[in-house]
Structure formats: structure tokens, C-alpha cells
């Protein structure tokens, strides 16, 4: 049951939120200010004039988009199966799928490297797409299954009476109602993939296949480093995901809270 907050409680809560927001905003402000020192906009021009920078952007876009599409296909089908198509041992299989939440990506780095090398995926998009999709499935499946559980079974039963098969119920009933949670999963997957630094660092050693997160290292030399240009590169890398979050914020709020109330 919800209660009305008193004025003092509202002020206290707003102050706490302001403090929490400052913890995140202040470093960003410092990032932008430091990127403008020692040359102002010339630092950004130097980054944009980097010959491989457009290629880095293209690689990141290809990888992130592929991760989103593959993840949404896998997670939506799996969540539908676990939520609406009951089968023997479904709870045990679902629990096994969630084990990935307990394993940090760094702990999987050596096995992943051996697997990528065995598949001859080094210096390819697959070396970045495959591990990212695999690492994103457990959490995405958890929130998608919880959201699908909220969809009334009566809707599926009505569609079945009308002659719809399992695939028809998934496409015409589940997917339209699951847009908020699937949008949330897609945005989070895109952000994580766009910001991924570890996988390109380990699996890619060909410059033309690097992603945009590798751009700052071109301004870090063995004996000298131009950190103003490094910070400018970081700001440019951040712009696309900030824009994506601004336009997808309302879907993320609905998607993350779906399944929270039974």
C-alpha cells in the first residue's frame, strides 16, 4: 500500500537523489572540461580526423546491432518457452541458465579465448558478438521471463481457441505486449556492447577490426600521452549512448518494472 510522503520526507529524498546524481554527473563534467583544455575543439578535430575513427564507429555499430538482434531473438523465444510452454524440468533448466549471473566475464576470459581461437574467430566480428550475446542472456532472460509471466494465460487460451498455434500465439499475442521489456533488453545490450573494452582488447589485434572503445589508445604512446585527446575521444564515444538512453528512457522504466508486481 502506498502512502503520501510528508514535506520533510520529500525534501530528504530529493537531497539524497541529488547527491547520488552528483556522484555520476561531476566526473562527466570534469571529463568534458578536461577534453577542452590544451586546444579546445582542436582535440575533438584531432580525434575525428583519425583515419580509422569512422571504421571504429562502423565496427561498433555492426557489433552492437548484431548483438541486440541475436539476443532479442534468443531471449524472447526462451522466455516464452519458460513462461508459457511448461515442460518437465523447466525450473531446473531455467536455474541452470541463470548460473551465468554468478560468473564474472573476466573469469571466463581464458576459456573464451581458447574457444574463439578454436573456431578461428580471432579478428572477426563473431569474436565480439558471440561472447557478448552469451554473457547477456542470463540477466535478459530473467527480466523477460518475469515480464511474460504477467501476460494473462487467458489471452493465449483465447488465441488457441481461435485456432492459433504456439508460434502464432507468440507472434500475435506475446510480442506486441512484450515491447517495453524487449526494448529495455535491447537498449541495455546495445549500451554494454558499445562500451565493451575487454573483448576487443583480447580478441582483436587487427586495427581495421577494432571498435570505437579502442580509439583512445591511439593517443597513448610509449613515452608520451595526450590525455586531452583521450578525454575528447571518450566524450565522442559517450554521445551515441547518451542519445539512445534519452530516447529509450521511458521504455526502460516500464521494462525494468514489469514483473515486479504480481
XYZ file of N, CA and C in Angstrom:
786
model
N 0.851 -1.196 0.000
C 0.000 0.000 0.000
C 0.884 1.242 0.000
N 0.566 2.185 -0.869
C 1.365 3.393 -0.999
C 0.861 4.456 -0.018
N 1.766 5.228 0.553
C 1.413 6.293 1.487
C 1.930 7.615 0.943
N 1.282 8.693 1.353
C 1.678 10.028 0.909
C 2.860 10.497 1.760
N 3.908 10.970 1.096
C 5.103 11.418 1.797
C 4.899 12.815 2.368
N 5.449 13.034 3.566
C 5.416 14.351 4.166
C 6.440 15.249 3.473
N 6.298 16.580 3.691
C 7.186 17.543 3.038
C 8.642 17.287 3.412
N 8.897 17.022 4.697
C 10.273 16.772 5.137
C 10.843 15.519 4.477
N 10.010 14.506 4.329
C 10.460 13.264 3.690
C 10.767 13.500 2.214
N 9.944 14.323 1.549
C 10.194 14.641 0.143
C 11.514 15.391 -0.021
N 11.747 16.370 0.871
C 12.989 17.142 0.794
C 14.193 16.239 1.020
N 14.099 15.378 2.023
C 15.204 14.453 2.310
C 15.474 13.530 1.138
N 14.417 13.006 0.548
C 14.583 12.091 -0.581
C 15.188 12.815 -1.784
N 14.729 14.038 -2.042
C 15.269 14.797 -3.170
C 16.745 15.139 -2.951
N 17.119 15.446 -1.700
C 18.525 15.729 -1.407
C 19.387 14.489 -1.619
N 18.902 13.346 -1.197
C 19.646 12.104 -1.399
C 19.808 11.791 -2.888
N 18.725 12.004 -3.642
C 18.800 11.772 -5.084
C 19.766 12.747 -5.749
N 19.770 13.996 -5.260
C 20.689 14.994 -5.814
C 22.138 14.608 -5.538
N 22.405 14.103 -4.337
C 23.761 13.664 -4.003
C 24.180 12.485 -4.880
N 23.266 11.538 -5.054
C 23.574 10.379 -5.894
C 23.816 10.790 -7.338
N 23.002 11.735 -7.828
C 23.182 12.208 -9.203
C 24.512 12.937 -9.360
N 24.906 13.680 -8.329
C 26.178 14.412 -8.397
C 27.361 13.471 -8.506
N 27.266 12.324 -7.845
C 28.356 11.351 -7.906
C 28.628 10.924 -9.344
N 27.557 10.863 -10.152
C 27.713 10.462 -11.555
C 27.988 11.644 -12.474
N 27.391 12.797 -12.167
C 27.483 13.938 -13.077
C 28.834 14.639 -12.979
N 29.366 14.794 -11.773
C 30.622 15.531 -11.596
C 31.765 14.943 -12.417
N 31.976 13.628 -12.413
C 33.040 13.091 -13.282
C 32.805 13.369 -14.764
N 31.534 13.384 -15.193
C 31.249 13.667 -16.591
C 31.577 15.118 -16.928
N 31.242 16.019 -16.015
C 31.572 17.430 -16.230
C 33.082 17.613 -16.311
N 33.797 16.954 -15.420
C 35.262 17.035 -15.437
C 35.818 16.456 -16.736
N 35.195 15.376 -17.213
C 35.625 14.758 -18.471
C 35.523 15.748 -19.628
N 34.382 16.441 -19.729
C 34.178 17.395 -20.817
C 35.124 18.583 -20.683
N 35.270 19.107 -19.472
C 36.141 20.266 -19.258
C 37.596 19.939 -19.585
N 38.060 18.774 -19.147
C 39.451 18.403 -19.392
C 39.691 18.136 -20.873
N 38.659 17.661 -21.582
C 38.820 17.393 -23.014
C 38.968 18.680 -23.824
N 38.530 19.818 -23.250
C 38.618 21.093 -23.953
C 39.897 21.859 -23.623
N 40.680 21.373 -22.665
C 41.923 22.043 -22.320
C 43.016 21.715 -23.333
N 43.956 22.630 -23.450
C 45.099 22.382 -24.327
C 44.763 22.341 -25.802
N 43.762 23.125 -26.230
C 43.432 23.124 -27.651
C 41.964 23.281 -27.954
N 41.120 23.256 -26.896
C 39.672 23.385 -27.077
C 39.146 22.372 -28.081
N 38.436 22.863 -29.105
C 37.799 21.961 -30.064
C 38.807 21.279 -30.976
N 40.058 21.739 -30.940
C 41.079 21.076 -31.754
C 41.298 19.638 -31.303
N 41.047 19.360 -30.030
C 41.181 17.994 -29.534
C 40.151 17.083 -30.196
N 38.938 17.599 -30.345
C 37.888 16.806 -30.996
C 38.184 16.660 -32.491
N 38.701 17.713 -33.093
C 39.047 17.630 -34.511
C 40.139 16.594 -34.746
N 41.085 16.506 -33.812
C 42.153 15.514 -33.941
C 41.608 14.100 -33.872
N 40.629 13.886 -32.997
C 40.028 12.550 -32.882
C 39.231 12.215 -34.137
N 38.422 13.179 -34.589
C 37.589 12.935 -35.772
C 38.423 12.790 -37.039
N 39.603 13.400 -37.055
C 40.465 13.298 -38.234
C 41.308 12.023 -38.234
N 41.214 11.254 -37.173
C 41.916 9.973 -37.131
C 41.395 9.093 -38.266
N 42.292 8.587 -39.097
C 41.890 7.871 -40.310
C 40.955 6.698 -40.030
N 41.195 5.981 -38.948
C 40.426 4.773 -38.660
C 39.185 5.032 -37.814
N 38.958 6.268 -37.375
C 37.829 6.526 -36.482
C 36.472 6.189 -37.105
N 36.206 6.568 -38.366
C 34.931 6.135 -38.978
C 34.797 4.622 -39.033
N 35.908 3.926 -39.262
C 35.876 2.463 -39.275
C 35.558 1.912 -37.886
N 36.107 2.541 -36.865
C 35.812 2.115 -35.495
C 34.317 2.270 -35.197
N 33.749 3.394 -35.612
C 32.320 3.622 -35.401
C 31.484 2.571 -36.126
N 31.848 2.272 -37.356
C 31.119 1.270 -38.135
C 31.208 -0.096 -37.474
N 32.401 -0.470 -37.029
C 32.567 -1.768 -36.366
C 31.713 -1.864 -35.109
N 31.727 -0.807 -34.307
C 30.925 -0.809 -33.080
C 29.442 -0.909 -33.392
N 29.000 -0.193 -34.426
C 27.583 -0.229 -34.794
C 27.188 -1.625 -35.288
N 28.027 -2.233 -36.109
C 27.726 -3.577 -36.609
C 27.662 -4.584 -35.468
N 28.645 -4.528 -34.590
C 28.697 -5.476 -33.470
C 27.509 -5.265 -32.532
N 27.255 -4.020 -32.143
C 26.182 -3.739 -31.181
C 24.814 -4.088 -31.749
N 24.575 -3.756 -33.009
C 23.295 -4.077 -33.637
C 23.102 -5.581 -33.753
N 24.150 -6.291 -34.132
C 24.060 -7.750 -34.239
C 23.792 -8.389 -32.883
N 24.450 -7.886 -31.855
C 24.225 -8.405 -30.503
C 22.776 -8.219 -30.095
N 22.220 -7.042 -30.357
C 20.832 -6.756 -29.985
C 19.871 -7.700 -30.707
N 20.037 -7.853 -32.010
C 19.122 -8.697 -32.780
C 19.188 -10.153 -32.348
N 20.388 -10.691 -32.213
C 20.531 -12.095 -31.809
C 20.028 -12.316 -30.386
N 20.325 -11.376 -29.507
C 19.894 -11.527 -28.116
C 18.377 -11.476 -27.996
N 17.737 -10.563 -28.701
C 16.282 -10.453 -28.635
C 15.605 -11.709 -29.173
N 16.130 -12.248 -30.262
C 15.551 -13.483 -30.799
C 15.679 -14.629 -29.815
N 16.865 -14.805 -29.251
C 17.104 -15.922 -28.339
C 16.312 -15.768 -27.039
N 16.342 -14.564 -26.468
C 15.719 -14.354 -25.166
C 14.198 -14.393 -25.262
N 13.617 -13.786 -26.291
C 12.160 -13.772 -26.410
C 11.603 -15.179 -26.576
N 12.253 -15.988 -27.391
C 11.796 -17.371 -27.582
C 11.982 -18.195 -26.308
N 13.135 -18.037 -25.657
C 13.394 -18.796 -24.431
C 12.445 -18.381 -23.311
N 12.222 -17.080 -23.166
C 11.316 -16.606 -22.118
C 9.896 -17.086 -22.364
N 9.465 -17.124 -23.603
C 8.132 -17.648 -23.937
C 8.028 -19.114 -23.564
N 9.080 -19.876 -23.857
C 9.065 -21.295 -23.512
C 9.021 -21.520 -22.009
N 9.840 -20.807 -21.259
C 9.874 -20.992 -19.808
C 8.611 -20.474 -19.128
N 7.992 -19.438 -19.684
C 6.849 -18.812 -19.041
C 5.524 -19.462 -19.420
N 5.354 -19.790 -20.692
C 4.034 -20.220 -21.178
C 3.987 -21.654 -21.696
N 5.106 -22.234 -22.020
C 5.124 -23.611 -22.528
C 5.812 -24.499 -21.493
N 5.064 -24.933 -20.533
C 5.628 -25.728 -19.450
C 6.069 -27.097 -19.965
N 7.217 -27.544 -19.471
C 7.746 -28.852 -19.845
C 8.479 -29.445 -18.650
N 8.690 -30.742 -18.616
C 9.350 -31.366 -17.460
C 10.753 -30.814 -17.252
N 11.026 -30.418 -16.028
C 12.350 -29.909 -15.695
C 12.589 -28.481 -16.102
N 11.527 -27.723 -16.428
C 11.720 -26.351 -16.891
C 12.352 -25.461 -15.813
N 11.986 -25.674 -14.556
C 12.561 -24.869 -13.475
C 14.056 -25.129 -13.318
N 14.444 -26.402 -13.456
C 15.870 -26.744 -13.327
C 16.675 -26.155 -14.476
N 16.134 -26.234 -15.687
C 16.837 -25.681 -16.851
C 16.959 -24.169 -16.732
N 15.890 -23.534 -16.238
C 15.928 -22.084 -16.064
C 16.976 -21.695 -15.021
N 17.057 -22.462 -13.939
C 18.055 -22.181 -12.908
C 19.469 -22.332 -13.456
N 19.678 -23.319 -14.321
C 20.992 -23.512 -14.937
C 21.346 -22.320 -15.819
N 20.350 -21.795 -16.526
C 20.596 -20.633 -17.387
C 21.011 -19.411 -16.575
N 20.525 -19.324 -15.354
C 20.827 -18.157 -14.521
C 22.176 -18.259 -13.824
N 22.840 -19.400 -13.938
C 24.158 -19.543 -13.314
C 25.133 -18.502 -13.869
N 24.920 -18.112 -15.125
C 25.792 -17.122 -15.737
C 25.818 -15.795 -14.998
N 24.776 -15.507 -14.203
C 24.760 -14.268 -13.427
C 25.826 -14.270 -12.338
N 26.253 -15.448 -11.931
C 27.214 -15.549 -10.828
C 28.665 -15.556 -11.308
N 28.883 -15.659 -12.609
C 30.242 -15.781 -13.133
C 30.662 -14.461 -13.760
N 31.683 -13.801 -13.251
C 32.154 -12.545 -13.869
C 32.791 -12.818 -15.226
N 32.637 -11.900 -16.176
C 33.217 -12.116 -17.515
C 34.717 -12.356 -17.499
N 35.426 -11.715 -16.573
C 36.880 -11.876 -16.516
C 37.256 -13.324 -16.229
N 36.441 -13.994 -15.398
C 36.734 -15.390 -15.066
C 36.581 -16.306 -16.274
N 35.806 -15.870 -17.264
C 35.576 -16.681 -18.458
C 36.518 -16.320 -19.590
N 37.425 -15.404 -19.352
C 38.246 -14.868 -20.435
C 39.132 -15.937 -21.089
N 39.813 -16.735 -20.268
C 40.703 -17.758 -20.824
C 39.927 -18.827 -21.591
N 38.843 -19.400 -21.042
C 38.049 -20.354 -21.842
C 37.484 -19.737 -23.114
N 37.052 -18.472 -23.021
C 36.538 -17.800 -24.215
C 37.630 -17.643 -25.261
N 38.810 -17.272 -24.825
C 39.917 -17.105 -25.769
C 40.228 -18.420 -26.474
N 40.264 -19.519 -25.726
C 40.534 -20.823 -26.328
C 39.422 -21.223 -27.305
N 38.180 -20.903 -26.941
C 37.052 -21.233 -27.823
C 37.100 -20.406 -29.102
N 37.318 -19.101 -28.957
C 37.399 -18.227 -30.128
C 38.539 -18.671 -31.047
N 39.652 -19.022 -30.460
C 40.806 -19.461 -31.248
C 40.515 -20.782 -31.949
N 39.826 -21.706 -31.275
C 39.500 -22.999 -31.884
C 38.525 -22.844 -33.049
N 37.626 -21.877 -32.952
C 36.650 -21.626 -34.018
C 37.205 -20.740 -35.136
N 38.466 -20.282 -34.980
C 39.097 -19.388 -35.962
C 38.306 -18.090 -36.111
N 37.862 -17.562 -34.975
C 37.090 -16.321 -34.975
C 37.926 -15.102 -34.617
N 39.210 -15.271 -34.361
C 40.054 -14.132 -33.996
C 40.034 -13.086 -35.111
N 39.971 -11.809 -34.711
C 39.948 -10.685 -35.657
C 38.723 -10.712 -36.565
N 37.603 -11.202 -36.038
C 36.340 -11.185 -36.778
C 35.251 -10.604 -35.883
N 34.142 -10.230 -36.496
C 33.015 -9.721 -35.724
C 32.456 -10.796 -34.783
N 32.542 -12.060 -35.185
C 31.990 -13.138 -34.367
C 32.670 -13.223 -33.009
N 33.945 -12.857 -32.942
C 34.656 -12.912 -31.667
C 34.123 -11.885 -30.674
N 33.463 -10.848 -31.160
C 32.884 -9.823 -30.303
C 31.393 -10.044 -30.078
N 30.719 -10.571 -31.084
C 29.271 -10.757 -30.994
C 28.917 -11.971 -30.136
N 29.562 -13.102 -30.404
C 29.219 -14.341 -29.704
C 29.352 -14.241 -28.197
N 30.517 -13.877 -27.668
C 30.657 -13.775 -26.209
C 29.720 -12.746 -25.572
N 29.493 -11.630 -26.269
C 28.618 -10.594 -25.709
C 27.189 -11.094 -25.586
N 26.704 -11.801 -26.610
C 25.358 -12.359 -26.546
C 25.262 -13.383 -25.421
N 26.248 -14.269 -25.330
C 26.237 -15.304 -24.296
C 26.241 -14.705 -22.891
N 27.050 -13.669 -22.683
C 27.135 -13.045 -21.366
C 25.866 -12.258 -21.017
N 25.112 -11.829 -22.007
C 23.925 -11.004 -21.764
C 22.666 -11.833 -21.560
N 22.689 -13.109 -21.930
C 21.482 -13.924 -21.892
C 20.927 -14.111 -20.483
N 21.719 -14.466 -19.462
C 21.113 -14.760 -18.152
C 20.249 -13.639 -17.590
N 20.794 -12.423 -17.496
C 20.023 -11.316 -16.934
C 18.835 -10.966 -17.826
N 19.047 -10.951 -19.135
C 17.965 -10.620 -20.061
C 16.846 -11.647 -19.976
N 17.207 -12.912 -19.862
C 16.200 -13.963 -19.756
C 15.411 -13.839 -18.460
N 16.076 -13.438 -17.397
C 15.400 -13.296 -16.104
C 14.311 -12.238 -16.163
N 14.631 -11.044 -16.661
C 13.632 -9.978 -16.685
C 12.570 -10.242 -17.747
N 12.927 -10.920 -18.850
C 11.937 -11.217 -19.883
C 10.951 -12.262 -19.396
N 11.432 -13.307 -18.726
C 10.530 -14.338 -18.221
C 9.570 -13.768 -17.190
N 10.086 -12.917 -16.297
C 9.213 -12.294 -15.298
C 8.151 -11.421 -15.941
N 8.515 -10.730 -17.003
C 7.544 -9.894 -17.715
C 6.507 -10.746 -18.440
N 6.936 -11.834 -19.053
C 5.999 -12.713 -19.751
C 5.027 -13.369 -18.784
N 5.464 -13.606 -17.538
C 4.572 -14.205 -16.547
C 3.389 -13.303 -16.247
N 3.546 -11.990 -16.448
C 2.464 -11.043 -16.187
C 1.367 -11.102 -17.242
N 1.676 -11.607 -18.423
C 0.688 -11.673 -19.504
C -0.339 -12.751 -19.159
N -1.618 -12.420 -19.098
C -2.637 -13.408 -18.695
C -2.675 -14.608 -19.639
N -2.755 -15.792 -19.047
C -2.860 -17.011 -19.850
C -4.174 -17.065 -20.621
N -5.183 -16.322 -20.135
C -6.477 -16.324 -20.816
C -6.359 -15.795 -22.246
N -5.461 -14.854 -22.468
C -5.268 -14.329 -23.820
C -4.739 -15.421 -24.751
N -3.818 -16.219 -24.248
C -3.271 -17.303 -25.054
C -4.315 -18.391 -25.282
N -5.123 -18.651 -24.259
C -6.175 -19.655 -24.415
C -7.211 -19.208 -25.441
N -7.534 -17.914 -25.436
C -8.485 -17.396 -26.434
C -7.905 -17.512 -27.839
N -6.609 -17.212 -27.980
C -5.973 -17.346 -29.294
C -5.928 -18.799 -29.730
N -5.737 -19.713 -28.765
C -5.706 -21.141 -29.110
C -7.074 -21.624 -29.558
N -8.119 -21.118 -28.909
C -9.484 -21.479 -29.311
C -9.763 -20.993 -30.723
N -9.190 -19.851 -31.091
C -9.370 -19.303 -32.444
C -8.536 -20.036 -33.481
N -7.796 -21.042 -33.054
C -7.031 -21.853 -34.000
C -5.576 -21.472 -34.138
N -5.069 -20.628 -33.250
C -3.681 -20.203 -33.343
C -2.769 -21.255 -32.707
N -1.668 -21.549 -33.390
C -0.691 -22.489 -32.825
C 0.271 -21.746 -31.904
N 1.269 -22.465 -31.391
C 2.200 -21.862 -30.436
C 2.950 -20.682 -31.059
N 3.381 -20.837 -32.304
C 4.097 -19.751 -32.967
C 3.189 -18.539 -33.179
N 1.948 -18.783 -33.548
C 1.006 -17.689 -33.732
C 0.727 -16.951 -32.444
N 0.612 -17.697 -31.338
C 0.386 -17.053 -30.039
C 1.600 -16.216 -29.633
N 2.783 -16.702 -29.955
C 3.988 -15.954 -29.634
C 4.069 -14.656 -30.434
N 3.790 -14.734 -31.730
C 3.940 -13.568 -32.603
C 2.816 -12.555 -32.404
N 1.590 -13.043 -32.292
C 0.436 -12.128 -32.296
C -0.040 -11.722 -30.903
N 0.348 -12.444 -29.872
C -0.115 -12.117 -28.522
C 1.054 -11.661 -27.642
N 2.092 -12.482 -27.570
C 3.193 -12.204 -26.645
C 4.022 -11.001 -27.089
N 4.498 -11.018 -28.333
C 5.420 -9.977 -28.777
C 4.842 -8.562 -28.687
N 3.587 -8.329 -29.125
C 3.066 -6.956 -29.000
C 3.004 -6.467 -27.552
N 2.734 -7.376 -26.605
C 2.642 -6.980 -25.204
C 4.012 -6.897 -24.532
N 5.020 -7.456 -25.177
C 6.357 -7.505 -24.577
C 7.276 -6.417 -25.124
N 6.741 -5.465 -25.857
C 7.579 -4.415 -26.449
C 8.393 -3.654 -25.398
N 7.804 -3.246 -24.255
C 8.615 -2.486 -23.273
C 9.814 -3.264 -22.752
N 9.617 -4.519 -22.350
C 10.730 -5.272 -21.777
C 11.756 -5.631 -22.835
N 11.323 -5.942 -24.045
C 12.268 -6.260 -25.109
C 13.050 -5.013 -25.531
N 12.396 -3.860 -25.505
C 13.101 -2.612 -25.798
C 14.160 -2.340 -24.735
N 13.813 -2.590 -23.484
C 14.770 -2.415 -22.393
C 15.971 -3.333 -22.572
N 15.710 -4.583 -22.875
C 16.796 -5.545 -23.093
C 17.671 -5.108 -24.259
N 17.042 -4.631 -25.325
C 17.798 -4.185 -26.490
C 18.680 -2.988 -26.186
N 18.141 -2.023 -25.433
C 18.925 -0.829 -25.088
C 20.103 -1.198 -24.196
N 19.854 -2.014 -23.174
C 20.932 -2.420 -22.281
C 22.008 -3.207 -23.028
N 21.572 -4.082 -23.935
C 22.538 -4.873 -24.706
C 23.367 -3.979 -25.619
N 22.721 -2.988 -26.230
C 23.451 -2.068 -27.106
C 24.469 -1.263 -26.309
N 24.062 -0.771 -25.129
C 24.975 0.013 -24.297
C 26.171 -0.831 -23.856
N 25.910 -2.042 -23.400
C 27.002 -2.904 -22.936
C 27.942 -3.261 -24.072
N 27.383 -3.540 -25.241
C 28.212 -3.913 -26.379
C 29.016 -2.717 -26.892
N 28.391 -1.560 -26.939
C 29.074 -0.344 -27.407
C 30.228 0.016 -26.476
N 30.036 -0.185 -25.175
C 31.059 0.174 -24.191
C 32.064 -0.939 -23.931
N 31.907 -2.060 -24.592
C 32.787 -3.206 -24.330
C 34.235 -2.876 -24.685
N 35.111 -3.091 -23.719
C 36.533 -2.815 -23.918
C 37.376 -4.092 -23.858
N 36.987 -5.022 -23.006
C 37.803 -6.209 -22.761
C 37.881 -7.120 -23.977
N 36.742 -7.412 -24.596
C 36.732 -8.356 -25.720
C 37.523 -7.848 -26.935
N 37.336 -6.576 -27.361
C 38.185 -6.090 -28.466
C 39.669 -6.098 -28.120
N 39.980 -5.813 -26.857
C 41.378 -5.780 -26.436
C 42.027 -7.152 -26.541
N 41.265 -8.198 -26.247
C 41.822 -9.554 -26.200
C 41.697 -10.273 -27.544
N 40.570 -10.115 -28.211
C 40.277 -10.920 -29.394
C 40.641 -10.248 -30.715
N 40.946 -8.947 -30.691
C 41.219 -8.216 -31.923
C 42.610 -7.597 -31.862
N 43.436 -7.917 -32.832
C 44.740 -7.255 -32.949
C 44.948 -6.663 -34.337
N 43.896 -6.629 -35.126
C 43.916 -6.012 -36.444
C 43.239 -4.656 -36.349
N 43.941 -3.601 -36.704
C 43.445 -2.242 -36.471
C 42.105 -1.968 -37.151
N 41.916 -2.475 -38.338
C 40.675 -2.197 -39.066
C 39.460 -2.899 -38.466
N 39.675 -3.811 -37.525
C 38.571 -4.522 -36.885
C 38.302 -4.035 -35.467
N 39.057 -3.054 -35.011
C 38.857 -2.537 -33.665
C 37.559 -1.747 -33.556
N 37.029 -1.664 -32.348
C 35.814 -0.898 -32.102
C 36.168 0.485 -31.566
N 35.136 1.303 -31.360
C 35.363 2.700 -31.015
C 35.981 2.862 -29.627
N 35.802 1.877 -28.744
C 36.397 1.981 -27.414
C 37.920 1.869 -27.456
N 38.461 1.439 -28.582
C 39.913 1.333 -28.727
C 40.544 2.624 -29.261
N 39.698 3.597 -29.660
C 40.229 4.842 -30.237
C 41.156 5.612 -29.292
N 40.836 5.710 -27.983
C 41.732 6.492 -27.107
C 43.163 5.982 -27.059
N 43.380 4.704 -27.277
C 44.741 4.184 -27.146
C 45.670 4.693 -28.253
N 45.106 5.248 -29.327
C 45.933 5.786 -30.403
C 46.586 7.111 -30.003
N 46.141 7.673 -28.878
C 46.748 8.906 -28.384
C 47.601 8.649 -27.144
N 47.818 7.377 -26.827
C 48.678 6.992 -25.718
C 49.898 6.281 -26.292
N 51.021 6.935 -26.239
C 52.257 6.391 -26.791
C 53.098 5.771 -25.673
N 54.251 5.245 -26.088
C 55.116 4.572 -25.123
C 55.705 5.545 -24.109
N 56.080 6.729 -24.572
C 56.737 7.692 -23.695
C 55.902 8.947 -23.449
N 54.968 9.236 -24.305
C 54.127 10.424 -24.150
C 52.663 10.053 -24.355
N 51.795 10.805 -23.709
C 50.357 10.571 -23.844
C 49.640 11.909 -23.879
N 48.758 12.065 -24.842
C 47.960 13.288 -24.956
C 46.582 13.005 -24.364
N 46.473 13.212 -23.048
C 45.245 12.839 -22.366
C 44.071 13.756 -22.693
N 44.351 14.960 -23.178
C 43.260 15.829 -23.598
C 42.519 15.218 -24.787
N 43.249 14.658 -25.719
C 42.622 13.999 -26.872
C 41.991 12.672 -26.461
N 42.582 12.020 -25.487
C 41.979 10.791 -24.965
C 40.605 11.084 -24.374
N 40.523 12.162 -23.589
C 39.250 12.540 -22.987
C 38.258 12.989 -24.062
N 38.747 13.670 -25.089
C 37.863 14.060 -26.195
C 37.294 12.832 -26.883
N 38.114 11.812 -27.073
C 37.642 10.562 -27.679
C 36.593 9.900 -26.792
N 36.795 9.940 -25.485
C 35.827 9.350 -24.565
C 34.488 10.073 -24.626
N 34.531 11.406 -24.767
C 33.287 12.171 -24.886
C 32.546 11.785 -26.168
N 33.257 11.683 -27.274
C 32.631 11.311 -28.542
C 32.047 9.910 -28.480
N 32.721 9.005 -27.785
C 32.212 7.639 -27.638
C 30.909 7.632 -26.831
N 30.814 8.547 -25.881
C 29.664 8.572 -24.979
C 28.414 9.159 -25.627
N 28.577 10.058 -26.577
C 27.436 10.770 -27.167
C 26.356 9.836 -27.714
N 26.682 8.815 -28.540
C 25.611 7.958 -29.072
C 24.797 7.241 -28.007
N 25.453 6.762 -26.940
C 24.702 6.023 -25.928
C 23.870 6.962 -25.062
N 24.326 8.204 -24.880
C 23.514 9.182 -24.147
C 22.243 9.490 -24.931
N 22.379 9.683 -26.232
C 21.206 9.945 -27.081
C 20.256 8.763 -27.056
N 20.807 7.555 -27.144
C 19.978 6.350 -27.116
C 19.219 6.240 -25.803
N 19.890 6.541 -24.698
C 19.230 6.443 -23.393
C 18.134 7.494 -23.249
N 18.371 8.695 -23.754
C 17.366 9.760 -23.631
C 16.079 9.358 -24.341
N 16.195 8.805 -25.538
C 15.003 8.442 -26.302
C 14.375 7.132 -25.811
N 15.161 6.283 -25.169
C 14.622 4.999 -24.722
C 14.351 4.916 -23.241
N 14.450 6.055 -22.529
C 14.325 6.050 -21.076
C 12.950 5.567 -20.625
N 11.889 6.035 -21.267
C 10.546 5.655 -20.812
C 10.293 4.163 -21.009
N 10.856 3.594 -22.086
C 10.696 2.157 -22.303
C 11.499 1.361 -21.278
N 12.670 1.873 -20.908
C 13.494 1.173 -19.919
C 12.813 1.159 -18.557
N 12.181 2.259 -18.182
C 11.494 2.312 -16.895
C 10.340 1.325 -16.853
N 9.578 1.247 -17.934
C 8.459 0.306 -17.978
C 8.961 -1.126 -18.030
N 10.029 -1.342 -18.778
C 10.531 -2.700 -18.935
C 11.159 -3.254 -17.668
N 11.898 -2.407 -16.945
C 12.569 -2.872 -15.729
C 11.585 -3.097 -14.591
N 10.451 -2.392 -14.584
C 9.467 -2.562 -13.516
C 8.424 -3.618 -13.848
N 8.358 -4.068 -15.102
C 7.407 -5.119 -15.437
C 7.818 -6.411 -14.752
N 6.856 -7.108 -14.206
C 7.156 -8.333 -13.479
C 7.444 -8.090 -12.018
N 7.486 -6.824 -11.594
C 7.790 -6.534 -10.193
C 6.574 -6.701 -9.290
N 5.390 -6.526 -9.863
C 4.151 -6.621 -9.078
C 3.315 -7.764 -9.615
N 2.982 -8.689 -8.795
C 2.170 -9.845 -9.168
C 0.721 -9.619 -8.751
